[in-house]
Amino acid sequence: SADQYVRDYHRIYGLPTVVFRQSCIYGPRQMGVEDQGWVAWFIIATTLGRPITIYGDGKQVRDLLYIDDLIAAYKMAVDKIDTTAGQVYNIGGGAERTMSVWAEFRPILGRALGQPIADAPHAEWRPGDQPVFFCDISRARHDFGWQPQVGVEEGITRLADWVRQNRTLFEDA
């Protein structure tokens, strides 16, 4: 309903609004916790030796979008506001930046941290978890020329480096 309100403000009052439906955004300064910000949470927990629980089989597929690419999308949508005003866009990593939340993420995390990552215990699927979700970002590409630039492994490595450099932010949390 929020999407519709934002679109209505454009239609009724002429405000140059744009709706972004964002997928799995991650990057530095994200204080991920188990139920929100899973990419950051897995990195933080692994770095600090905290337990991780994998819900389901760990093969759930998500698309990932590094924060720098999201910021670029905002800037580009504003720059093309004559085209984007009143529109709704899926903003995520798209099909090219998908991965399974543990089966594929785990080895990338190991490379980013320079150590093998042990398997984590699994628990039952959570209600509402989708087996596969990724955004069709073709409309954003078409309307304002945006597409992600940061690859998944590069982005995870950047976030892992930031977490290690700022580990004291998480030690008492």
Tab-separated table of N, CA and C in Angstrom:
chain	number	residue	atom	x	y	z
A	1	SER	N	0.820	-1.197	0.000
A	1	SER	CA	0.000	0.000	0.000
A	1	SER	C	0.864	1.262	0.000
A	2	ALA	N	2.040	1.179	0.614
A	2	ALA	CA	2.925	2.348	0.620
A	2	ALA	C	3.338	2.729	-0.791
A	3	ASP	N	3.626	1.709	-1.617
A	3	ASP	CA	3.970	1.978	-3.016
A	3	ASP	C	2.866	2.799	-3.687
A	4	GLN	N	1.640	2.398	-3.462
A	4	GLN	CA	0.520	3.063	-4.114
A	4	GLN	C	0.350	4.486	-3.615
A	5	TYR	N	0.526	4.715	-2.319
A	5	TYR	CA	0.445	6.088	-1.798
A	5	TYR	C	1.479	6.986	-2.459
A	6	VAL	N	2.699	6.485	-2.589
A	6	VAL	CA	3.759	7.285	-3.209
A	6	VAL	C	3.405	7.587	-4.663
A	7	ARG	N	2.919	6.597	-5.372
A	7	ARG	CA	2.499	6.819	-6.774
A	7	ARG	C	1.333	7.804	-6.841
A	8	ASP	N	0.371	7.679	-5.912
A	8	ASP	CA	-0.773	8.587	-5.895
A	8	ASP	C	-0.344	10.030	-5.651
A	9	TYR	N	0.651	10.250	-4.810
A	9	TYR	CA	1.123	11.616	-4.576
A	9	TYR	C	1.709	12.215	-5.858
A	10	HIS	N	2.283	11.386	-6.677
A	10	HIS	CA	2.737	11.877	-7.973
A	10	HIS	C	1.536	12.196	-8.862
A	11	ARG	N	0.625	11.245	-8.952
A	11	ARG	CA	-0.531	11.400	-9.830
A	11	ARG	C	-1.435	12.563	-9.394
A	12	ILE	N	-1.715	12.678	-8.115
A	12	ILE	CA	-2.671	13.675	-7.619
A	12	ILE	C	-2.032	15.044	-7.429
A	13	TYR	N	-0.850	15.087	-6.825
A	13	TYR	CA	-0.238	16.363	-6.445
A	13	TYR	C	0.951	16.762	-7.306
A	14	GLY	N	1.340	15.887	-8.229
A	14	GLY	CA	2.450	16.218	-9.109
A	14	GLY	C	3.822	16.114	-8.478
A	15	LEU	N	3.926	15.492	-7.313
A	15	LEU	CA	5.242	15.327	-6.692
A	15	LEU	C	6.056	14.327	-7.517
A	16	PRO	N	7.315	14.620	-7.752
A	16	PRO	CA	8.146	13.720	-8.564
A	16	PRO	C	8.662	12.545	-7.725
A	17	THR	N	7.785	11.605	-7.434
A	17	THR	CA	8.131	10.458	-6.593
A	17	THR	C	8.540	9.260	-7.438
A	18	VAL	N	9.363	8.417	-6.854
A	18	VAL	CA	9.788	7.169	-7.485
A	18	VAL	C	9.771	6.103	-6.394
A	19	VAL	N	9.255	4.941	-6.722
A	19	VAL	CA	9.241	3.818	-5.779
A	19	VAL	C	10.324	2.822	-6.178
A	20	PHE	N	11.139	2.449	-5.204
A	20	PHE	CA	12.111	1.378	-5.375
A	20	PHE	C	11.689	0.212	-4.491
A	21	ARG	N	11.490	-0.929	-5.091
A	21	ARG	CA	11.264	-2.168	-4.349
A	21	ARG	C	12.617	-2.864	-4.273
A	22	GLN	N	13.236	-2.776	-3.112
A	22	GLN	CA	14.623	-3.196	-2.946
A	22	GLN	C	14.737	-4.642	-2.481
A	23	SER	N	15.737	-5.308	-3.003
A	23	SER	CA	16.011	-6.688	-2.632
A	23	SER	C	17.073	-6.713	-1.530
A	24	CYS	N	17.897	-7.713	-1.457
A	24	CYS	CA	18.876	-7.898	-0.380
A	24	CYS	C	20.030	-6.912	-0.521
A	25	ILE	N	19.905	-5.799	0.162
A	25	ILE	CA	20.935	-4.757	0.141
A	25	ILE	C	21.941	-5.069	1.249
A	26	TYR	N	23.229	-4.912	0.955
A	26	TYR	CA	24.250	-5.166	1.972
A	26	TYR	C	25.433	-4.246	1.734
A	27	GLY	N	26.207	-4.028	2.776
A	27	GLY	CA	27.419	-3.231	2.649
A	27	GLY	C	27.888	-2.714	3.992
A	28	PRO	N	28.974	-1.945	3.991
A	28	PRO	CA	29.538	-1.406	5.221
A	28	PRO	C	28.508	-0.612	6.020
A	29	ARG	N	28.678	-0.653	7.313
A	29	ARG	CA	27.834	0.025	8.293
A	29	ARG	C	26.481	-0.660	8.501
A	30	GLN	N	26.313	-1.825	7.916
A	30	GLN	CA	25.086	-2.578	8.143
A	30	GLN	C	25.273	-3.416	9.402
A	31	MET	N	24.396	-3.213	10.356
A	31	MET	CA	24.470	-3.929	11.626
A	31	MET	C	23.500	-5.102	11.578
A	32	GLY	N	23.777	-6.056	10.698
A	32	GLY	CA	22.879	-7.180	10.475
A	32	GLY	C	22.647	-8.005	11.727
A	33	VAL	N	21.439	-8.503	11.840
A	33	VAL	CA	21.058	-9.426	12.908
A	33	VAL	C	20.434	-10.655	12.246
A	34	GLU	N	20.152	-11.667	13.033
A	34	GLU	CA	19.732	-12.936	12.444
A	34	GLU	C	18.523	-12.813	11.524
A	35	ASP	N	17.554	-12.003	11.873
A	35	ASP	CA	16.340	-11.952	11.051
A	35	ASP	C	16.261	-10.745	10.125
A	36	GLN	N	17.334	-9.996	10.007
A	36	GLN	CA	17.339	-8.836	9.115
A	36	GLN	C	18.777	-8.518	8.731
A	37	GLY	N	19.055	-8.514	7.458
A	37	GLY	CA	20.420	-8.239	7.004
A	37	GLY	C	21.289	-9.477	7.078
A	38	TRP	N	20.825	-10.555	6.455
A	38	TRP	CA	21.482	-11.856	6.593
A	38	TRP	C	22.926	-11.871	6.117
A	39	VAL	N	23.243	-11.139	5.058
A	39	VAL	CA	24.626	-11.143	4.562
A	39	VAL	C	25.555	-10.581	5.632
A	40	ALA	N	25.202	-9.421	6.167
A	40	ALA	CA	26.016	-8.816	7.225
A	40	ALA	C	26.034	-9.700	8.466
A	41	TRP	N	24.872	-10.266	8.830
A	41	TRP	CA	24.814	-11.112	10.018
A	41	TRP	C	25.758	-12.306	9.902
A	42	PHE	N	25.740	-12.986	8.770
A	42	PHE	CA	26.628	-14.143	8.613
A	42	PHE	C	28.094	-13.734	8.735
A	43	ILE	N	28.455	-12.598	8.197
A	43	ILE	CA	29.839	-12.118	8.279
A	43	ILE	C	30.182	-11.727	9.711
A	44	ILE	N	29.305	-10.961	10.358
A	44	ILE	CA	29.547	-10.527	11.743
A	44	ILE	C	29.651	-11.738	12.664
A	45	ALA	N	28.679	-12.635	12.575
A	45	ALA	CA	28.669	-13.802	13.461
A	45	ALA	C	29.909	-14.667	13.251
A	46	THR	N	30.292	-14.884	12.004
A	46	THR	CA	31.473	-15.704	11.727
A	46	THR	C	32.732	-15.026	12.251
A	47	THR	N	32.848	-13.737	12.038
A	47	THR	CA	34.018	-12.990	12.505
A	47	THR	C	34.146	-13.043	14.026
A	48	LEU	N	33.010	-12.977	14.729
A	48	LEU	CA	33.032	-12.965	16.190
A	48	LEU	C	32.875	-14.351	16.818
A	49	GLY	N	32.758	-15.382	15.993
A	49	GLY	CA	32.592	-16.727	16.530
A	49	GLY	C	31.227	-16.989	17.136
A	50	ARG	N	30.232	-16.257	16.688
A	50	ARG	CA	28.867	-16.456	17.180
A	50	ARG	C	28.164	-17.517	16.349
A	51	PRO	N	27.194	-18.197	16.957
A	51	PRO	CA	26.507	-19.264	16.214
A	51	PRO	C	25.596	-18.710	15.114
A	52	ILE	N	25.520	-19.458	14.039
A	52	ILE	CA	24.622	-19.159	12.923
A	52	ILE	C	23.667	-20.325	12.803
A	53	THR	N	22.412	-20.025	12.540
A	53	THR	CA	21.429	-21.057	12.236
A	53	THR	C	20.971	-20.849	10.808
A	54	ILE	N	20.967	-21.924	10.042
A	54	ILE	CA	20.469	-21.872	8.672
A	54	ILE	C	19.054	-22.438	8.684
A	55	TYR	N	18.111	-21.617	8.288
A	55	TYR	CA	16.721	-22.054	8.241
A	55	TYR	C	16.455	-22.680	6.878
A	56	GLY	N	15.847	-23.848	6.884
A	56	GLY	CA	15.643	-24.573	5.631
A	56	GLY	C	16.910	-25.298	5.235
A	57	ASP	N	17.047	-25.529	3.938
A	57	ASP	CA	18.183	-26.316	3.457
A	57	ASP	C	19.418	-25.479	3.090
A	58	GLY	N	19.310	-24.154	3.185
A	58	GLY	CA	20.442	-23.291	2.840
A	58	GLY	C	20.609	-23.059	1.354
A	59	LYS	N	19.689	-23.609	0.570
A	59	LYS	CA	19.765	-23.459	-0.879
A	59	LYS	C	18.784	-22.417	-1.401
A	60	GLN	N	18.144	-21.683	-0.482
A	60	GLN	CA	17.250	-20.616	-0.913
A	60	GLN	C	18.057	-19.605	-1.729
A	61	VAL	N	17.480	-19.146	-2.802
A	61	VAL	CA	18.185	-18.245	-3.720
A	61	VAL	C	17.712	-16.813	-3.511
A	62	ARG	N	18.664	-15.911	-3.405
A	62	ARG	CA	18.371	-14.480	-3.281
A	62	ARG	C	19.316	-13.719	-4.201
A	63	ASP	N	18.867	-12.529	-4.608
A	63	ASP	CA	19.791	-11.658	-5.327
A	63	ASP	C	20.345	-10.643	-4.342
A	64	LEU	N	21.596	-10.280	-4.546
A	64	LEU	CA	22.294	-9.379	-3.629
A	64	LEU	C	22.667	-8.094	-4.352
A	65	LEU	N	22.519	-6.988	-3.633
A	65	LEU	CA	22.882	-5.688	-4.199
A	65	LEU	C	23.747	-4.933	-3.207
A	66	TYR	N	24.954	-4.606	-3.637
A	66	TYR	CA	25.886	-3.848	-2.801
A	66	TYR	C	25.404	-2.400	-2.691
A	67	ILE	N	25.588	-1.820	-1.535
A	67	ILE	CA	25.053	-0.486	-1.224
A	67	ILE	C	25.477	0.578	-2.231
A	68	ASP	N	26.689	0.531	-2.730
A	68	ASP	CA	27.136	1.536	-3.706
A	68	ASP	C	26.275	1.509	-4.968
A	69	ASP	N	25.837	0.315	-5.358
A	69	ASP	CA	24.976	0.201	-6.533
A	69	ASP	C	23.580	0.749	-6.249
A	70	LEU	N	23.089	0.584	-5.030
A	70	LEU	CA	21.791	1.170	-4.668
A	70	LEU	C	21.868	2.692	-4.707
A	71	ILE	N	22.913	3.252	-4.154
A	71	ILE	CA	23.081	4.714	-4.164
A	71	ILE	C	23.154	5.226	-5.601
A	72	ALA	N	23.852	4.508	-6.448
A	72	ALA	CA	23.917	4.898	-7.862
A	72	ALA	C	22.525	4.882	-8.485
A	73	ALA	N	21.704	3.886	-8.126
A	73	ALA	CA	20.338	3.816	-8.662
A	73	ALA	C	19.529	5.029	-8.237
A	74	TYR	N	19.628	5.420	-6.992
A	74	TYR	CA	18.915	6.618	-6.526
A	74	TYR	C	19.341	7.851	-7.324
A	75	LYS	N	20.643	8.040	-7.463
A	75	LYS	CA	21.144	9.214	-8.183
A	75	LYS	C	20.690	9.203	-9.642
A	76	MET	N	20.767	8.052	-10.272
A	76	MET	CA	20.400	7.970	-11.686
A	76	MET	C	18.899	8.171	-11.885
A	77	ALA	N	18.086	7.672	-10.965
A	77	ALA	CA	16.638	7.874	-11.060
A	77	ALA	C	16.289	9.347	-10.902
A	78	VAL	N	16.980	10.043	-10.015
A	78	VAL	CA	16.748	11.482	-9.845
A	78	VAL	C	17.204	12.238	-11.090
A	79	ASP	N	18.337	11.862	-11.630
A	79	ASP	CA	18.834	12.523	-12.841
A	79	ASP	C	17.875	12.371	-14.019
A	80	LYS	N	17.095	11.299	-14.031
A	80	LYS	CA	16.133	11.029	-15.108
A	80	LYS	C	14.692	11.164	-14.602
A	81	ILE	N	14.469	12.105	-13.692
A	81	ILE	CA	13.166	12.220	-13.034
A	81	ILE	C	12.019	12.454	-14.016
A	82	ASP	N	12.285	13.039	-15.146
A	82	ASP	CA	11.213	13.209	-16.139
A	82	ASP	C	10.691	11.866	-16.622
A	83	THR	N	11.524	10.860	-16.611
A	83	THR	CA	11.130	9.511	-17.011
A	83	THR	C	10.653	8.683	-15.825
A	84	THR	N	11.315	8.824	-14.674
A	84	THR	CA	11.079	7.933	-13.542
A	84	THR	C	9.950	8.369	-12.619
A	85	ALA	N	9.554	9.633	-12.659
A	85	ALA	CA	8.519	10.126	-11.739
A	85	ALA	C	7.233	9.320	-11.887
A	86	GLY	N	6.705	8.893	-10.737
A	86	GLY	CA	5.466	8.138	-10.721
A	86	GLY	C	5.627	6.664	-11.028
A	87	GLN	N	6.857	6.194	-11.204
A	87	GLN	CA	7.107	4.808	-11.601
A	87	GLN	C	7.554	3.961	-10.411
A	88	VAL	N	7.485	2.656	-10.600
A	88	VAL	CA	7.921	1.680	-9.610
A	88	VAL	C	8.995	0.805	-10.253
A	89	TYR	N	10.104	0.619	-9.527
A	89	TYR	CA	11.222	-0.163	-10.051
A	89	TYR	C	11.658	-1.216	-9.046
A	90	ASN	N	11.943	-2.399	-9.548
A	90	ASN	CA	12.595	-3.430	-8.751
A	90	ASN	C	14.089	-3.135	-8.770
A	91	ILE	N	14.665	-2.997	-7.586
A	91	ILE	CA	16.082	-2.682	-7.473
A	91	ILE	C	16.739	-3.753	-6.612
A	92	GLY	N	17.539	-4.564	-7.256
A	92	GLY	CA	18.257	-5.633	-6.574
A	92	GLY	C	19.408	-6.066	-7.449
A	93	GLY	N	19.971	-7.180	-7.112
A	93	GLY	CA	21.100	-7.678	-7.885
A	93	GLY	C	20.711	-8.273	-9.223
A	94	GLY	N	19.427	-8.618	-9.376
A	94	GLY	CA	18.988	-9.237	-10.612
A	94	GLY	C	19.513	-10.658	-10.733
A	95	ALA	N	19.175	-11.278	-11.822
A	95	ALA	CA	19.543	-12.688	-12.041
A	95	ALA	C	21.058	-12.906	-12.026
A	96	GLU	N	21.828	-11.903	-12.418
A	96	GLU	CA	23.288	-12.056	-12.496
A	96	GLU	C	23.955	-12.081	-11.125
A	97	ARG	N	23.259	-11.642	-10.083
A	97	ARG	CA	23.852	-11.565	-8.749
A	97	ARG	C	23.030	-12.371	-7.744
A	98	THR	N	22.668	-13.574	-8.157
A	98	THR	CA	21.930	-14.455	-7.261
A	98	THR	C	22.880	-15.468	-6.637
A	99	MET	N	22.476	-15.967	-5.488
A	99	MET	CA	23.224	-17.038	-4.839
A	99	MET	C	22.350	-17.691	-3.787
A	100	SER	N	22.702	-18.904	-3.423
A	100	SER	CA	21.993	-19.563	-2.340
A	100	SER	C	22.541	-19.029	-1.016
A	101	VAL	N	21.632	-18.895	-0.044
A	101	VAL	CA	21.983	-18.198	1.188
A	101	VAL	C	23.028	-18.906	2.049
A	102	TRP	N	23.285	-20.174	1.816
A	102	TRP	CA	24.359	-20.826	2.554
A	102	TRP	C	25.211	-21.705	1.655
A	103	ALA	N	24.605	-22.493	0.788
A	103	ALA	CA	25.373	-23.414	-0.047
A	103	ALA	C	26.401	-22.678	-0.900
A	104	GLU	N	26.050	-21.535	-1.452
A	104	GLU	CA	26.999	-20.755	-2.265
A	104	GLU	C	27.669	-19.641	-1.462
A	105	PHE	N	26.962	-19.085	-0.497
A	105	PHE	CA	27.525	-17.989	0.300
A	105	PHE	C	28.692	-18.463	1.162
A	106	ARG	N	28.553	-19.622	1.763
A	106	ARG	CA	29.565	-20.146	2.691
A	106	ARG	C	30.967	-20.177	2.095
A	107	PRO	N	31.195	-20.757	0.895
A	107	PRO	CA	32.566	-20.750	0.368
A	107	PRO	C	33.072	-19.344	0.021
A	108	ILE	N	32.181	-18.474	-0.417
A	108	ILE	CA	32.602	-17.091	-0.698
A	108	ILE	C	33.010	-16.407	0.597
A	109	LEU	N	32.235	-16.635	1.660
A	109	LEU	CA	32.581	-16.075	2.968
A	109	LEU	C	33.937	-16.601	3.425
A	110	GLY	N	34.192	-17.885	3.215
A	110	GLY	CA	35.485	-18.456	3.581
A	110	GLY	C	36.637	-17.786	2.856
A	111	ARG	N	36.456	-17.543	1.576
A	111	ARG	CA	37.509	-16.853	0.808
A	111	ARG	C	37.684	-15.420	1.304
A	112	ALA	N	36.586	-14.736	1.593
A	112	ALA	CA	36.658	-13.345	2.050
A	112	ALA	C	37.360	-13.239	3.403
A	113	LEU	N	37.148	-14.226	4.257
A	113	LEU	CA	37.758	-14.196	5.589
A	113	LEU	C	39.086	-14.955	5.653
A	114	GLY	N	39.434	-15.645	4.551
A	114	GLY	CA	40.692	-16.365	4.504
A	114	GLY	C	40.724	-17.605	5.377
A	115	GLN	N	39.573	-18.239	5.565
A	115	GLN	CA	39.517	-19.442	6.398
A	115	GLN	C	38.316	-20.279	5.978
A	116	PRO	N	38.416	-21.587	6.119
A	116	PRO	CA	37.237	-22.397	5.813
A	116	PRO	C	36.143	-22.144	6.854
A	117	ILE	N	34.915	-22.179	6.408
A	117	ILE	CA	33.771	-21.937	7.292
A	117	ILE	C	33.056	-23.263	7.524
A	118	ALA	N	32.929	-23.616	8.778
A	118	ALA	CA	32.250	-24.870	9.121
A	118	ALA	C	30.769	-24.757	8.781
A	119	ASP	N	30.167	-25.893	8.490
A	119	ASP	CA	28.726	-25.898	8.248
A	119	ASP	C	28.019	-25.450	9.520
A	120	ALA	N	26.881	-24.855	9.358
A	120	ALA	CA	26.084	-24.372	10.487
A	120	ALA	C	24.895	-25.299	10.690
A	121	PRO	N	24.374	-25.351	11.901
A	121	PRO	CA	23.186	-26.181	12.121
A	121	PRO	C	21.990	-25.638	11.341
A	122	HIS	N	21.146	-26.551	10.924
A	122	HIS	CA	19.953	-26.190	10.177
A	122	HIS	C	18.727	-26.314	11.073
A	123	ALA	N	17.749	-25.473	10.826
A	123	ALA	CA	16.466	-25.518	11.528
A	123	ALA	C	15.365	-25.556	10.476
A	124	GLU	N	14.153	-25.756	10.926
A	124	GLU	CA	13.014	-25.805	10.008
A	124	GLU	C	12.890	-24.498	9.228
A	125	TRP	N	12.298	-24.598	8.048
A	125	TRP	CA	11.987	-23.406	7.261
A	125	TRP	C	11.117	-22.489	8.104
A	126	ARG	N	11.301	-21.189	7.932
A	126	ARG	CA	10.454	-20.216	8.625
A	126	ARG	C	9.223	-19.937	7.768
A	127	PRO	N	8.094	-19.677	8.404
A	127	PRO	CA	6.895	-19.349	7.623
A	127	PRO	C	7.166	-18.134	6.729
A	128	GLY	N	6.747	-18.232	5.498
A	128	GLY	CA	6.898	-17.116	4.577
A	128	GLY	C	8.202	-17.087	3.811
A	129	ASP	N	9.176	-17.934	4.178
A	129	ASP	CA	10.430	-17.961	3.421
A	129	ASP	C	10.167	-18.472	2.005
A	130	GLN	N	10.640	-17.738	1.049
A	130	GLN	CA	10.491	-18.143	-0.348
A	130	GLN	C	11.714	-18.952	-0.762
A	131	PRO	N	11.510	-20.031	-1.510
A	131	PRO	CA	12.673	-20.803	-1.976
A	131	PRO	C	13.567	-20.001	-2.928
A	132	VAL	N	12.969	-19.177	-3.781
A	132	VAL	CA	13.732	-18.397	-4.759
A	132	VAL	C	13.114	-17.006	-4.864
A	133	PHE	N	13.969	-15.984	-4.764
A	133	PHE	CA	13.523	-14.622	-5.035
A	133	PHE	C	14.672	-13.844	-5.641
A	134	PHE	N	14.400	-13.242	-6.778
A	134	PHE	CA	15.329	-12.264	-7.332
A	134	PHE	C	14.533	-11.278	-8.176
A	135	CYS	N	15.061	-10.081	-8.284
A	135	CYS	CA	14.380	-8.983	-8.968
A	135	CYS	C	14.629	-9.004	-10.474
A	136	ASP	N	13.596	-8.642	-11.201
A	136	ASP	CA	13.751	-8.329	-12.619
A	136	ASP	C	14.065	-6.838	-12.680
A	137	ILE	N	15.310	-6.516	-12.961
A	137	ILE	CA	15.762	-5.125	-12.932
A	137	ILE	C	15.799	-4.497	-14.324
A	138	SER	N	15.216	-5.162	-15.295
A	138	SER	CA	15.316	-4.696	-16.681
A	138	SER	C	14.662	-3.328	-16.888
A	139	ARG	N	13.606	-3.027	-16.145
A	139	ARG	CA	12.935	-1.735	-16.329
A	139	ARG	C	13.838	-0.571	-15.892
A	140	ALA	N	14.559	-0.747	-14.797
A	140	ALA	CA	15.490	0.290	-14.349
A	140	ALA	C	16.604	0.475	-15.375
A	141	ARG	N	17.069	-0.613	-15.922
A	141	ARG	CA	18.108	-0.547	-16.960
A	141	ARG	C	17.580	0.227	-18.166
A	142	HIS	N	16.376	-0.087	-18.572
A	142	HIS	CA	15.772	0.552	-19.744
A	142	HIS	C	15.456	2.027	-19.496
A	143	ASP	N	14.818	2.343	-18.362
A	143	ASP	CA	14.325	3.701	-18.132
A	143	ASP	C	15.398	4.698	-17.723
A	144	PHE	N	16.372	4.258	-16.913
A	144	PHE	CA	17.381	5.243	-16.500
A	144	PHE	C	18.806	4.715	-16.539
A	145	GLY	N	19.005	3.617	-17.249
A	145	GLY	CA	20.355	3.150	-17.551
A	145	GLY	C	21.112	2.530	-16.399
A	146	TRP	N	20.398	2.099	-15.360
A	146	TRP	CA	21.062	1.551	-14.189
A	146	TRP	C	21.211	0.036	-14.277
A	147	GLN	N	22.340	-0.423	-13.813
A	147	GLN	CA	22.532	-1.841	-13.535
A	147	GLN	C	23.661	-1.958	-12.528
A	148	PRO	N	23.616	-2.981	-11.695
A	148	PRO	CA	24.657	-3.150	-10.667
A	148	PRO	C	26.045	-3.303	-11.288
A	149	GLN	N	27.026	-2.824	-10.557
A	149	GLN	CA	28.415	-2.911	-11.003
A	149	GLN	C	29.277	-3.801	-10.112
A	150	VAL	N	28.951	-3.871	-8.837
A	150	VAL	CA	29.778	-4.608	-7.877
A	150	VAL	C	29.337	-6.069	-7.850
A	151	GLY	N	30.255	-6.966	-8.141
A	151	GLY	CA	29.963	-8.389	-8.107
A	151	GLY	C	29.766	-8.898	-6.691
A	152	VAL	N	29.102	-10.016	-6.567
A	152	VAL	CA	28.783	-10.569	-5.256
A	152	VAL	C	30.045	-10.850	-4.446
A	153	GLU	N	31.006	-11.543	-5.009
A	153	GLU	CA	32.208	-11.876	-4.241
A	153	GLU	C	32.978	-10.623	-3.834
A	154	GLU	N	33.074	-9.659	-4.735
A	154	GLU	CA	33.753	-8.397	-4.403
A	154	GLU	C	33.026	-7.678	-3.270
A	155	GLY	N	31.714	-7.603	-3.345
A	155	GLY	CA	30.940	-6.922	-2.318
A	155	GLY	C	31.037	-7.601	-0.960
A	156	ILE	N	30.968	-8.925	-0.957
A	156	ILE	CA	31.085	-9.669	0.302
A	156	ILE	C	32.469	-9.463	0.904
A	157	THR	N	33.485	-9.455	0.071
A	157	THR	CA	34.847	-9.216	0.555
A	157	THR	C	34.966	-7.812	1.143
A	158	ARG	N	34.396	-6.827	0.479
A	158	ARG	CA	34.429	-5.450	1.020
A	158	ARG	C	33.754	-5.388	2.386
A	159	LEU	N	32.585	-6.005	2.499
A	159	LEU	CA	31.865	-5.975	3.777
A	159	LEU	C	32.640	-6.742	4.843
A	160	ALA	N	33.192	-7.892	4.504
A	160	ALA	CA	33.979	-8.664	5.476
A	160	ALA	C	35.179	-7.854	5.962
A	161	ASP	N	35.852	-7.156	5.060
A	161	ASP	CA	36.988	-6.312	5.454
A	161	ASP	C	36.536	-5.221	6.415
A	162	TRP	N	35.387	-4.605	6.120
A	162	TRP	CA	34.877	-3.539	6.988
A	162	TRP	C	34.524	-4.095	8.372
A	163	VAL	N	33.863	-5.244	8.415
A	163	VAL	CA	33.508	-5.846	9.710
A	163	VAL	C	34.765	-6.135	10.521
A	164	ARG	N	35.787	-6.711	9.895
A	164	ARG	CA	37.031	-7.000	10.620
A	164	ARG	C	37.705	-5.726	11.123
A	165	GLN	N	37.686	-4.671	10.312
A	165	GLN	CA	38.303	-3.408	10.717
A	165	GLN	C	37.516	-2.714	11.820
A	166	ASN	N	36.240	-3.045	11.954
A	166	ASN	CA	35.357	-2.374	12.915
A	166	ASN	C	34.747	-3.364	13.907
A	167	ARG	N	35.431	-4.414	14.162
A	167	ARG	CA	34.910	-5.495	14.995
A	167	ARG	C	34.441	-5.018	16.370
A	168	THR	N	35.059	-3.982	16.923
A	168	THR	CA	34.656	-3.493	18.241
A	168	THR	C	33.213	-2.976	18.246
A	169	LEU	N	32.689	-2.584	17.099
A	169	LEU	CA	31.305	-2.137	17.031
A	169	LEU	C	30.324	-3.269	17.344
A	170	PHE	N	30.771	-4.507	17.151
A	170	PHE	CA	29.877	-5.658	17.274
A	170	PHE	C	30.135	-6.487	18.520
A	171	GLU	N	31.263	-6.291	19.166
A	171	GLU	CA	31.645	-7.171	20.271
A	171	GLU	C	30.709	-7.093	21.466
A	172	ASP	N	30.163	-5.944	21.758
A	172	ASP	CA	29.265	-5.807	22.904
A	172	ASP	C	27.801	-5.901	22.525
A	173	ALA	N	27.526	-5.997	21.225
A	173	ALA	CA	26.129	-6.009	20.780
A	173	ALA	C	25.477	-7.347	21.008
